[in-house]
Amino acid sequence: MSWQPGTPWSGAGRRIHMQEVGMRDGLQNEQAFVPTADKIALVDALSDAGLPKIEVTAFVSSQAIPALRDAEVVLREIRRRPGTVYSALVPNVRGAERALDARVDELNLVLSVSETHNRANLRMTRTQSFAALREVIARTASTAVNVSLSCSFGCPIEGDMPESEVLGWAERFIDLGVRGVTLCDTTGMAYPTQVVALARAFRARWADTALTLHFHNTRGMGLANMLAAIGAGVDRFDASLGGLGGCPYAPGASGNVCTEEIVHALELMGYATGVDLPGLIAAARRLPALVGHDVPSQISKAGQRLERHPVRADFQAIRARPV
Amino acid sequence: MSWQPGTPWSGAGRRIHMQEVGMRDGLQNEQAFVPTADKIALVDALSDAGLPKIEVTAFVSSQAIPALRDAEVVLREIRRRPGTVYSALVPNVRGAERALDARVDELNLVLSVSETHNRANLRMTRTQSFAALREVIARTASTAVNVSLSCSFGCPIEGDMPESEVLGWAERFIDLGVRGVTLCDTTGMAYPTQVVALARAFRARWADTALTLHFHNTRGMGLANMLAAIGAGVDRFDASLGGLGGCPYAPGASGNVCTEEIVHALELMGYATGVDLPGLIAAARRLPALVGHDVPSQISKAGQRLERHPVRADFQAIRARPV
């Protein structure tokens, strides 16, 4: 089988770009403050694993997200691997200036396509958010900008979002010249049928804008949604080391799709991620001690599919028994 | 979009048969003994949810699997819903006789296609197992028989299993007249490319044998494997309430694919499972108290995708703030 649109079951060497968001979307949800030196070591391990993009941190109010209050130091002190883009989330001009001072490669802006979720999460109306982000884009012309649209596959408060609403907000930002758009499944509401429809609609209108899909595994559909999107021509995905990144609306449920699980699955299927899986798994196995709890990653518990397990101690004694 | 082979993203009303195995494959792995009355109540709830087949228990040595030592009582005392097939796993003629006495509808036999795994798990060679199962089939001509082939997608000790080996064991049983064959991904090694190839090869040889696929979510690929199989024409799947059913080779990893997660996903995609999802979720939510630990099910934690969540208490106070 070669890779064909619609049938993603065989990767046939097709390139898939995995973009790591665990250091931002993951750690921002953690109670524990991961020490700055450990954050830097984790980002360095992710760089060593060859990830093409790493969202390193967020330049937000340290009162709002104390877990990321060391954003400047982390972004300044990580090793920069040629070939990796180091991005950061910024909510406004002040955040953008701090990120640029710390030598960010790409700014990630965020707006929720749900009015209610934008007000609840960002404490502004969407119109106010858009005005703030437009100002960021105007002042940072020489730096790559990506915009992440939260709740693109549904809002936990409002419910389904009309496709026209999602594409309408994408259009406003694309008209301002952003290089990329990320459609975010913020609380794990996306399902494959919907993913195929939205990805096709986006691609039909904007063939040249870098499109990223950002899935959470809150309802167990993360990998299926990614494969549906790949079938629809998408080749960029956010994912989170260890599957970090819970959702305040679903206590106990899984977080972002898990980078090492996705890389493991895609490589088995013949896709080329360019990522060093053992290095990724080793990094993921450091997480429970740093965040103080188990993480959703199955691969860091079960190992890769062909990892061999020893036979039981009494194996040689197994003989026929009466049936 | 209508349903098309290869592209399972839109169900278009296609029927998918979900077969519940949590009461057997799930509970057999539990340390806690779930009281007999609770087991019966769970099976009754699964019947009420409209599942077309429920594997109720296993008639094995109560020393080998004490968790299922009440097999007779459970199978005798459950309510029988017309339209549901009540099956039980049996390892030998003695087990089959006990199951038939308790009015089983279908016998499920098990053999591992991996010689090492069969010896480690069943404490017999495959040849010895086959002889015992052939005797069961010969003596129970009037009862439906299904055979489950463990490690069909790989063995945790031996590694990959040749397709010819898997199909060879299927053929031996089909030649004996079994009604159905289940290809089991016992330790979660299956991946979509492989699933498509094996399902197509099976279907090409035996169009009339009921083919079930049995996946574990040990490495996070359960739903993706099911969708790959659906694309290849498979319409019967085992799944486990709550995602019960761990694997002794992967402590802490997920168990069988989770019935309510799969039904939730398939119904969203337009497949017809005939299963009452709220009833299933209610039953799954009883499990942690019965087994003494959290279960993998995401849906029982996060709820269905359009379950609304309240806005935060200070929502009305959210106004513009300086950006």
XYZ file of C-alpha atoms in Angstrom:
646
model
C 0.000 0.000 0.000
C 1.226 3.516 -0.700
C -0.103 6.544 1.120
C -3.407 7.749 -0.321
C -5.715 10.579 0.695
C -8.527 9.217 2.844
C -6.750 5.977 3.736
C -3.944 6.771 6.138
C -3.265 3.175 7.167
C 0.102 3.040 5.465
C 2.417 6.019 5.833
C 4.718 5.135 2.914
C 7.409 7.490 4.194
C 5.199 10.579 4.333
C 6.572 13.299 6.620
C 4.520 14.237 9.688
C 5.645 17.238 11.768
C 5.207 16.694 15.504
C 5.221 19.893 17.564
C 5.801 19.574 21.301
C 3.515 21.596 23.602
C 3.937 19.767 26.911
C 6.265 22.373 28.403
C 3.505 24.998 27.961
C 0.044 23.395 27.616
C 1.117 20.593 29.941
C 3.010 22.331 32.719
C 0.575 25.272 32.912
C -2.003 22.835 34.318
C 0.267 21.415 37.008
C 0.059 22.257 40.682
C 3.736 21.549 41.197
C 6.343 24.080 40.108
C 8.871 22.146 38.045
C 12.300 23.599 38.906
C 13.752 25.811 36.183
C 16.821 23.605 35.698
C 14.577 20.564 35.148
C 12.475 22.462 32.604
C 15.612 23.422 30.699
C 16.879 19.828 30.814
C 13.534 18.565 29.484
C 13.510 21.039 26.590
C 17.110 20.071 25.802
C 16.088 16.401 25.769
C 13.205 17.243 23.422
C 15.659 19.096 21.161
C 17.986 16.114 21.202
C 15.047 13.922 20.159
C 14.820 16.002 16.978
C 11.385 17.598 17.361
C 10.918 20.259 14.668
C 9.049 22.687 16.957
C 8.882 23.056 20.747
C 6.535 25.466 22.510
C 8.871 26.256 25.378
C 6.733 28.346 27.726
C 4.167 31.161 27.966
C 4.838 34.829 28.698
C 1.789 35.490 30.807
C 1.156 36.994 34.220
C 3.017 34.983 36.847
C -0.030 35.424 39.073
C -2.272 33.832 36.441
C 0.077 30.892 35.773
C 2.741 30.629 38.480
C 3.947 27.306 37.033
C 5.501 29.249 34.113
C 6.857 32.230 36.036
C 10.410 31.382 34.910
C 9.612 31.848 31.198
C 12.511 34.239 30.475
C 15.186 32.099 32.088
C 13.989 28.889 30.454
C 13.808 30.370 26.962
C 17.201 32.055 27.327
C 19.076 29.093 28.715
C 17.910 26.163 26.592
C 20.255 24.829 23.950
C 19.169 25.793 20.427
C 19.281 22.905 17.997
C 19.456 23.962 14.347
C 16.261 22.706 12.733
C 14.066 23.183 15.808
C 11.750 26.206 16.082
C 11.380 27.450 19.663
C 8.012 29.093 20.188
C 6.187 30.643 23.129
C 2.620 31.583 23.844
C 2.006 35.292 24.338
C -1.326 36.944 25.187
C -0.432 40.565 24.414
C 2.260 43.078 23.357
C 3.954 43.021 26.750
C 4.258 39.233 26.578
C 5.527 39.415 22.994
C 8.230 41.905 23.981
C 9.400 39.669 26.815
C 9.470 36.648 24.485
C 11.405 38.521 21.797
C 13.923 39.704 24.391
C 14.464 36.059 25.281
C 15.062 35.201 21.580
C 11.846 33.389 20.723
C 11.663 32.048 17.141
C 7.893 32.107 16.825
C 5.044 33.691 18.750
C 1.920 31.654 19.402
C -1.227 33.743 19.947
C -4.464 32.367 21.311
C -8.123 33.250 20.878
C -11.137 31.062 21.552
C -13.755 30.839 18.837
C -16.302 30.482 21.650
C -17.247 33.848 23.149
C -18.069 32.288 26.503
C -14.873 30.233 26.666
C -12.757 33.233 25.625
C -14.261 35.308 28.421
C -13.932 32.481 30.953
C -10.385 31.527 29.958
C -8.809 34.807 28.788
C -11.103 37.187 30.666
C -11.787 39.280 27.563
C -14.376 39.284 24.825
C -13.217 37.839 21.532
C -13.262 41.353 20.045
C -10.993 42.595 22.820
C -8.671 39.599 22.362
C -8.521 40.141 18.627
C -7.634 43.835 19.070
C -4.822 42.907 21.455
C -3.458 40.213 19.141
C -3.682 42.467 16.081
C -1.450 44.883 17.943
C 1.039 42.079 18.645
C 1.126 41.133 14.971
C 1.558 44.778 13.907
C 4.521 45.297 16.226
C 6.383 42.061 15.502
C 6.476 42.044 11.734
C 9.805 40.239 11.432
C 8.923 37.313 13.716
C 6.854 34.310 12.648
C 3.394 34.295 14.187
C 1.026 31.374 14.667
C -2.479 31.725 16.044
C -4.161 28.967 18.054
C -7.948 28.934 17.898
C -9.327 27.303 21.051
C -12.587 25.332 20.998
C -12.461 24.863 17.211
C -14.157 21.484 17.624
C -16.634 22.510 20.299
C -16.872 24.438 23.554
C -17.526 22.715 26.892
C -19.926 25.516 27.825
C -21.578 26.531 24.529
C -21.452 23.175 22.715
C -20.794 22.803 18.990
C -19.136 25.701 17.145
C -20.377 26.452 13.616
C -17.694 25.766 11.002
C -18.278 29.286 9.612
C -17.345 30.740 12.998
C -14.082 28.775 13.146
C -13.120 29.631 9.577
C -14.195 33.260 10.092
C -11.705 33.750 12.933
C -9.005 31.936 10.958
C -9.640 34.315 8.049
C -9.280 37.444 10.198
C -5.848 36.316 11.353
C -4.718 35.048 7.952
C -5.665 38.457 6.527
C -3.271 39.986 9.077
C -0.453 37.832 7.711
C 0.023 35.083 10.306
C 2.176 32.248 9.027
C 0.234 29.447 10.663
C -3.109 28.581 12.239
C -3.703 25.876 14.833
C -7.205 24.474 15.245
C -7.370 23.380 18.869
C -9.570 20.675 20.326
C -9.198 22.293 23.721
C -11.360 19.909 25.753
C -11.303 16.755 23.619
C -14.619 17.145 21.805
C -13.363 16.456 18.260
C -14.355 13.272 16.478
C -13.031 11.924 13.180
C -15.998 12.745 10.913
C -15.901 16.361 12.079
C -12.111 16.547 11.799
C -12.191 15.433 8.160
C -14.861 18.028 7.318
C -13.129 20.957 9.056
C -9.648 20.077 7.777
C -10.910 19.777 4.205
C -12.792 23.093 4.448
C -9.689 24.844 5.804
C -7.373 23.349 3.195
C -9.767 24.214 0.358
C -9.646 27.908 1.335
C -6.022 28.273 2.436
C -3.654 25.860 0.759
C -0.540 27.831 1.753
C -1.159 28.580 5.437
C 0.616 26.160 7.757
C -2.252 24.255 9.390
C -1.675 22.507 12.719
C -4.239 20.367 14.523
C -4.081 20.227 18.311
C -5.972 17.365 19.898
C -6.626 16.358 23.467
C -7.298 12.717 24.307
C -9.999 13.587 26.847
C -12.481 11.144 25.318
C -10.004 8.624 23.880
C -10.205 9.811 20.251
C -6.838 11.577 19.885
C -4.967 9.191 17.588
C -8.101 8.428 15.551
C -8.623 12.162 15.001
C -5.018 12.547 13.879
C -5.300 9.698 11.386
C -8.551 11.160 10.048
C -6.761 14.511 9.629
C -3.780 12.874 7.918
C -6.223 11.270 5.500
C -7.534 14.786 4.812
C -4.033 16.067 4.024
C -2.914 17.536 7.383
C 0.728 16.946 8.322
C 1.352 19.104 11.445
C 0.206 18.169 14.934
C 0.721 19.379 18.467
C 1.339 16.755 21.125
C 2.555 16.675 24.674
C 5.336 14.646 26.292
C 3.806 12.045 28.594
C 0.314 13.196 27.562
C 0.532 16.060 30.067
C -2.174 18.715 29.899
C -5.360 17.980 31.772
C -8.597 19.815 31.235
C -10.277 21.690 34.092
C -13.665 20.559 32.771
C -12.784 16.850 32.955
C -10.923 16.008 36.170
C -9.036 12.736 35.885
C -9.349 12.497 32.107
C -6.371 12.370 29.749
C -4.588 15.497 28.527
C -3.087 16.386 25.164
C -2.342 13.556 22.796
C 0.885 11.997 24.008
C 3.942 12.704 21.846
C 5.681 9.376 22.381
C 2.449 7.403 21.860
C 1.772 9.219 18.591
C 5.356 8.912 17.324
C 5.336 5.196 18.232
C 2.084 4.642 16.291
C 3.016 6.766 13.262
C 6.463 5.213 12.875
C 4.949 1.704 13.015
C 2.597 2.779 10.236
C 5.476 3.918 8.056
C 5.255 7.685 8.572
C 8.477 9.650 9.009
C 8.472 11.897 12.066
C 12.229 12.351 12.279
C 11.925 11.928 16.047
C 14.157 9.690 18.185
C 11.589 7.594 20.057
C 13.853 6.073 22.759
C 15.055 9.578 23.650
C 11.481 10.781 23.890
C 10.448 7.847 26.090
C 13.421 8.419 28.388
C 12.381 12.083 28.767
C 8.750 11.122 29.434
C 9.823 8.734 32.176
C 11.298 11.679 34.099
C 7.903 13.407 34.315
C 6.096 11.615 37.177
C 8.852 12.554 39.630
C 8.769 16.177 38.427
C 5.005 16.742 38.406
C 4.237 14.501 41.363
C 1.807 12.105 39.712
C 1.433 9.409 37.085
C 1.099 10.645 33.480
C -1.253 9.259 30.798
C 1.507 7.969 28.470
C 0.941 4.285 27.731
C 4.234 3.831 25.883
C 6.341 4.958 28.828
C 4.632 2.184 30.852
C 4.292 -0.588 28.271
C 7.374 0.065 26.146
C 7.497 -0.193 22.374
C 5.499 -3.008 20.781
C 8.458 -5.307 20.121
C 10.119 -4.874 23.481
C 10.509 -8.447 24.655
C 9.405 -9.649 28.047
C 10.987 -12.567 29.888
C 9.068 -15.787 30.362
C 7.921 -16.532 33.889
C 10.386 -18.077 36.287
C 8.679 -21.474 36.272
C 8.509 -21.654 32.466
C 10.843 -24.617 32.091
C 8.636 -26.607 34.449
C 5.536 -26.163 32.321
C 4.478 -29.496 30.970
C 1.277 -31.046 29.873
C -1.391 -31.289 32.496
C -4.583 -33.319 32.310
C -7.243 -31.467 30.349
C -20.041 11.085 2.849
C -21.361 7.546 2.765
C -19.476 4.628 4.267
C -16.753 3.350 1.955
C -14.243 0.569 2.367
C -10.908 2.018 3.437
C -12.343 5.321 4.675
C -14.266 4.673 7.875
C -14.632 8.352 8.848
C -18.355 8.425 8.282
C -20.419 5.491 9.507
C -23.515 6.220 7.397
C -25.655 3.973 9.589
C -23.463 0.879 9.212
C -24.041 -1.700 11.945
C -21.134 -2.489 14.277
C -21.524 -5.354 16.775
C -19.949 -4.607 20.151
C -19.273 -7.681 22.296
C -18.670 -7.148 25.991
C -15.759 -9.042 27.576
C -15.150 -7.036 30.749
C -16.858 -9.529 33.035
C -14.363 -12.185 31.888
C -11.207 -10.650 30.402
C -11.526 -7.702 32.775
C -12.435 -9.282 36.105
C -10.030 -12.223 35.692
C -7.172 -9.726 36.070
C -8.502 -8.123 39.256
C -7.138 -8.765 42.709
C -10.489 -8.000 44.323
C -13.277 -10.580 44.247
C -16.335 -8.735 42.962
C -19.317 -10.115 44.930
C -21.529 -12.472 42.938
C -24.610 -10.262 43.311
C -22.684 -7.283 41.909
C -21.467 -9.338 38.960
C -25.032 -10.368 38.187
C -26.237 -6.770 38.490
C -23.483 -5.623 36.107
C -24.343 -8.247 33.502
C -28.021 -7.291 33.826
C -27.094 -3.633 33.262
C -25.084 -4.646 30.184
C -28.086 -6.598 28.914
C -30.325 -3.579 29.507
C -27.869 -1.487 27.480
C -28.618 -3.739 24.512
C -25.240 -5.349 23.898
C -25.598 -8.164 21.344
C -23.079 -10.463 23.065
C -21.744 -10.621 26.620
C -18.940 -12.951 27.717
C -20.258 -13.556 31.205
C -17.477 -15.537 32.874
C -14.947 -18.344 32.454
C -15.303 -21.960 33.574
C -11.736 -22.516 34.657
C -10.050 -23.842 37.763
C -11.031 -21.682 40.730
C -7.433 -22.000 41.902
C -6.141 -20.587 38.628
C -8.615 -17.675 38.548
C -10.294 -17.240 41.931
C -11.932 -13.996 40.762
C -14.303 -16.088 38.590
C -14.947 -18.946 41.014
C -18.689 -18.116 40.998
C -19.091 -18.815 37.267
C -22.038 -21.203 37.615
C -24.088 -18.956 39.861
C -23.509 -15.859 37.746
C -24.422 -17.546 34.464
C -27.490 -19.193 35.988
C -28.884 -16.118 37.710
C -28.472 -13.333 35.161
C -31.549 -12.127 33.312
C -31.582 -13.298 29.692
C -32.473 -10.531 27.240
C -33.758 -11.797 23.904
C -31.250 -10.645 21.311
C -28.211 -10.977 23.566
C -25.885 -13.987 23.277
C -24.410 -15.049 26.646
C -21.026 -16.682 26.170
C -18.373 -18.087 28.481
C -14.746 -19.008 28.090
C -13.977 -22.696 28.572
C -10.537 -24.342 28.447
C -11.597 -27.981 28.171
C -14.446 -30.521 28.159
C -14.983 -30.260 31.904
C -15.398 -26.466 31.607
C -17.701 -26.850 28.631
C -19.932 -29.264 30.559
C -20.166 -26.851 33.475
C -21.004 -23.980 31.122
C -23.664 -25.973 29.291
C -25.234 -26.995 32.608
C -25.504 -23.294 33.409
C -27.238 -22.652 30.054
C -24.467 -20.912 28.119
C -25.432 -19.774 24.593
C -21.945 -19.878 23.120
C -18.615 -21.379 24.126
C -15.467 -19.343 23.676
C -12.294 -21.428 23.316
C -8.805 -20.009 23.527
C -5.465 -20.929 22.011
C -2.410 -18.744 21.598
C -0.765 -18.691 18.188
C 2.530 -18.211 20.043
C 3.921 -21.487 21.353
C 5.744 -19.753 24.196
C 2.733 -17.678 25.224
C 0.435 -20.699 25.069
C 2.751 -22.617 27.362
C 3.198 -19.669 29.718
C -0.493 -18.745 29.811
C -2.305 -22.065 29.398
C 0.484 -24.365 30.591
C 0.163 -26.622 27.545
C 1.785 -26.799 24.145
C -0.380 -25.531 21.288
C -0.753 -29.110 20.063
C -2.035 -30.194 23.463
C -4.397 -27.213 23.603
C -5.726 -27.966 20.136
C -6.389 -31.601 21.045
C -8.332 -30.538 24.138
C -10.370 -27.970 22.211
C -11.080 -30.378 19.373
C -12.595 -32.678 21.966
C -14.781 -29.824 23.255
C -16.006 -29.067 19.744
C -16.698 -32.753 19.047
C -18.772 -33.144 22.216
C -20.831 -29.937 21.931
C -22.086 -30.094 18.383
C -25.356 -28.300 19.046
C -23.836 -25.250 20.774
C -22.245 -22.334 18.961
C -18.470 -22.250 19.334
C -16.099 -19.326 18.881
C -12.340 -19.632 19.107
C -10.138 -16.783 20.325
C -6.576 -16.788 19.006
C -4.319 -15.002 21.474
C -1.261 -13.069 20.292
C -2.552 -12.817 16.725
C -0.840 -9.423 16.377
C 2.351 -10.333 18.208
C 3.614 -12.070 21.326
C 5.253 -10.174 24.186
C 7.858 -12.933 24.480
C 8.409 -14.146 20.897
C 7.694 -10.902 19.021
C 5.897 -10.731 15.676
C 3.784 -13.711 14.618
C 3.858 -14.671 10.928
C 0.491 -14.110 9.241
C 0.637 -17.683 7.933
C 0.823 -18.955 11.512
C -2.247 -16.964 12.571
C -4.269 -18.018 9.527
C -3.063 -21.609 9.879
C -4.527 -21.927 13.388
C -7.728 -20.197 12.248
C -8.015 -22.744 9.443
C -7.635 -25.733 11.766
C -10.560 -24.526 13.859
C -12.700 -23.441 10.907
C -12.213 -26.922 9.461
C -13.673 -28.292 12.716
C -16.805 -26.193 12.161
C -16.467 -23.307 14.626
C -18.938 -20.528 13.928
C -16.620 -17.636 14.725
C -12.955 -16.718 15.120
C -11.613 -13.867 17.241
C -8.176 -12.485 16.474
C -6.893 -11.194 19.804
C -4.380 -8.435 20.339
C -3.647 -9.848 23.765
C -0.987 -7.380 24.861
C -1.748 -4.341 22.700
C 0.852 -4.874 19.963
C -1.454 -4.376 16.967
C -1.092 -1.304 14.762
C -3.391 -0.141 11.978
C -1.269 -1.119 8.954
C -0.956 -4.655 10.291
C -4.649 -4.825 11.215
C -5.715 -3.915 7.678
C -3.424 -6.575 6.190
C -4.502 -9.389 8.540
C -8.221 -8.551 8.372
C -8.135 -8.459 4.572
C -6.242 -11.760 4.397
C -8.746 -13.422 6.748
C -11.779 -12.065 4.907
C -10.382 -13.090 1.531
C -10.146 -16.719 2.719
C -13.246 -16.995 4.912
C -16.052 -14.668 3.911
C -18.686 -16.546 5.939
C -16.928 -17.085 9.278
C -17.921 -14.521 11.904
C -14.699 -12.549 12.450
C -14.223 -10.608 15.692
C -11.260 -8.411 16.496
C -10.224 -8.062 20.115
C -7.956 -5.122 20.875
C -6.228 -3.920 23.983
C -5.361 -0.242 24.369
C -1.989 -0.997 25.987
C -0.137 1.347 23.614
C -2.968 3.789 22.889
C -3.888 2.402 19.452
C -7.192 0.642 20.270
C -9.704 2.913 18.531
C -7.375 3.532 15.575
C -7.011 -0.231 15.107
C -10.781 -0.651 15.190
C -11.318 2.046 12.570
C -8.633 0.498 10.375
C -10.428 -2.858 10.720
C -13.808 -1.294 9.927
C -12.257 0.158 6.797
C -11.192 -3.397 5.918
C -14.751 -4.697 6.345
C -14.750 -5.971 9.958
C -17.932 -5.288 11.953
C -17.521 -7.264 15.234
C -15.360 -6.164 18.132
C -14.734 -7.166 21.704
C -14.519 -4.374 24.277
C -14.563 -4.095 28.033
C -16.725 -1.961 30.307
C -14.577 0.750 31.860
C -11.578 -0.463 29.863
C -10.963 -3.192 32.463
C -8.423 -5.859 31.619
C -4.811 -5.027 32.316
C -1.885 -6.935 30.933
C 0.600 -8.657 33.247
C 3.407 -7.632 30.854
C 2.594 -3.900 31.098
C 1.824 -2.871 34.686
C -0.080 0.411 34.803
C -0.978 0.422 31.119
C -4.564 0.425 29.811
C -6.603 -2.735 29.391
C -9.057 -3.831 26.719
C -10.535 -1.124 24.538
C -13.240 0.521 26.599
C -16.808 -0.273 25.540
C -18.321 3.097 26.415
C -15.429 4.998 24.791
C -15.789 2.997 21.582
C -19.594 3.266 21.484
C -19.325 7.028 22.122
C -16.845 7.440 19.241
C -18.654 5.156 16.786
C -22.070 6.716 17.400
C -20.618 10.216 16.866
C -19.242 8.970 13.548
C -22.655 7.734 12.446
C -22.235 4.009 13.090
C -25.141 2.091 14.600
C -24.160 0.023 17.636
C -27.673 -0.381 19.050
C -26.209 0.247 22.497
C -27.667 2.629 25.096
C -24.678 4.793 25.954
C -25.997 6.487 29.127
C -26.833 3.058 30.553
C -23.343 1.835 29.729
C -21.706 4.879 31.327
C -23.802 4.451 34.470
C -22.674 0.820 34.713
C -19.019 1.777 34.150
C -19.207 4.326 36.954
C -19.979 1.513 39.406
C -16.674 -0.232 38.650
C -14.085 1.692 40.687
C -15.931 0.926 43.928
C -16.184 -2.760 42.969
C -12.609 -3.355 41.794
C -10.971 -0.960 44.244
C -9.185 1.323 41.775
C -9.689 3.853 39.019
C -10.492 2.414 35.571
C -9.104 3.617 32.209
C -12.468 4.808 30.784
C -12.186 8.436 29.716
C -15.897 8.821 28.961
C -16.972 7.878 32.478
C -14.745 10.739 33.710
C -15.242 13.359 30.999
C -18.817 12.621 29.995
C -20.123 12.674 26.428
C -18.750 15.386 24.150
C -21.780 17.670 24.307
C -22.313 17.435 28.042
C -22.332 21.089 29.057
C -20.252 22.470 31.864
C -21.190 25.499 33.944
C -19.262 28.733 33.611
C -17.079 29.642 36.547
C -18.684 31.349 39.511
C -17.094 34.738 38.768
C -18.104 34.688 35.113
C -20.461 37.684 35.285
C -17.663 39.784 36.721
C -15.343 39.167 33.786
C -14.758 42.411 31.965
C -12.015 43.865 29.895
C -8.690 44.191 31.584
C -5.699 46.147 30.326
C -3.748 44.129 27.765
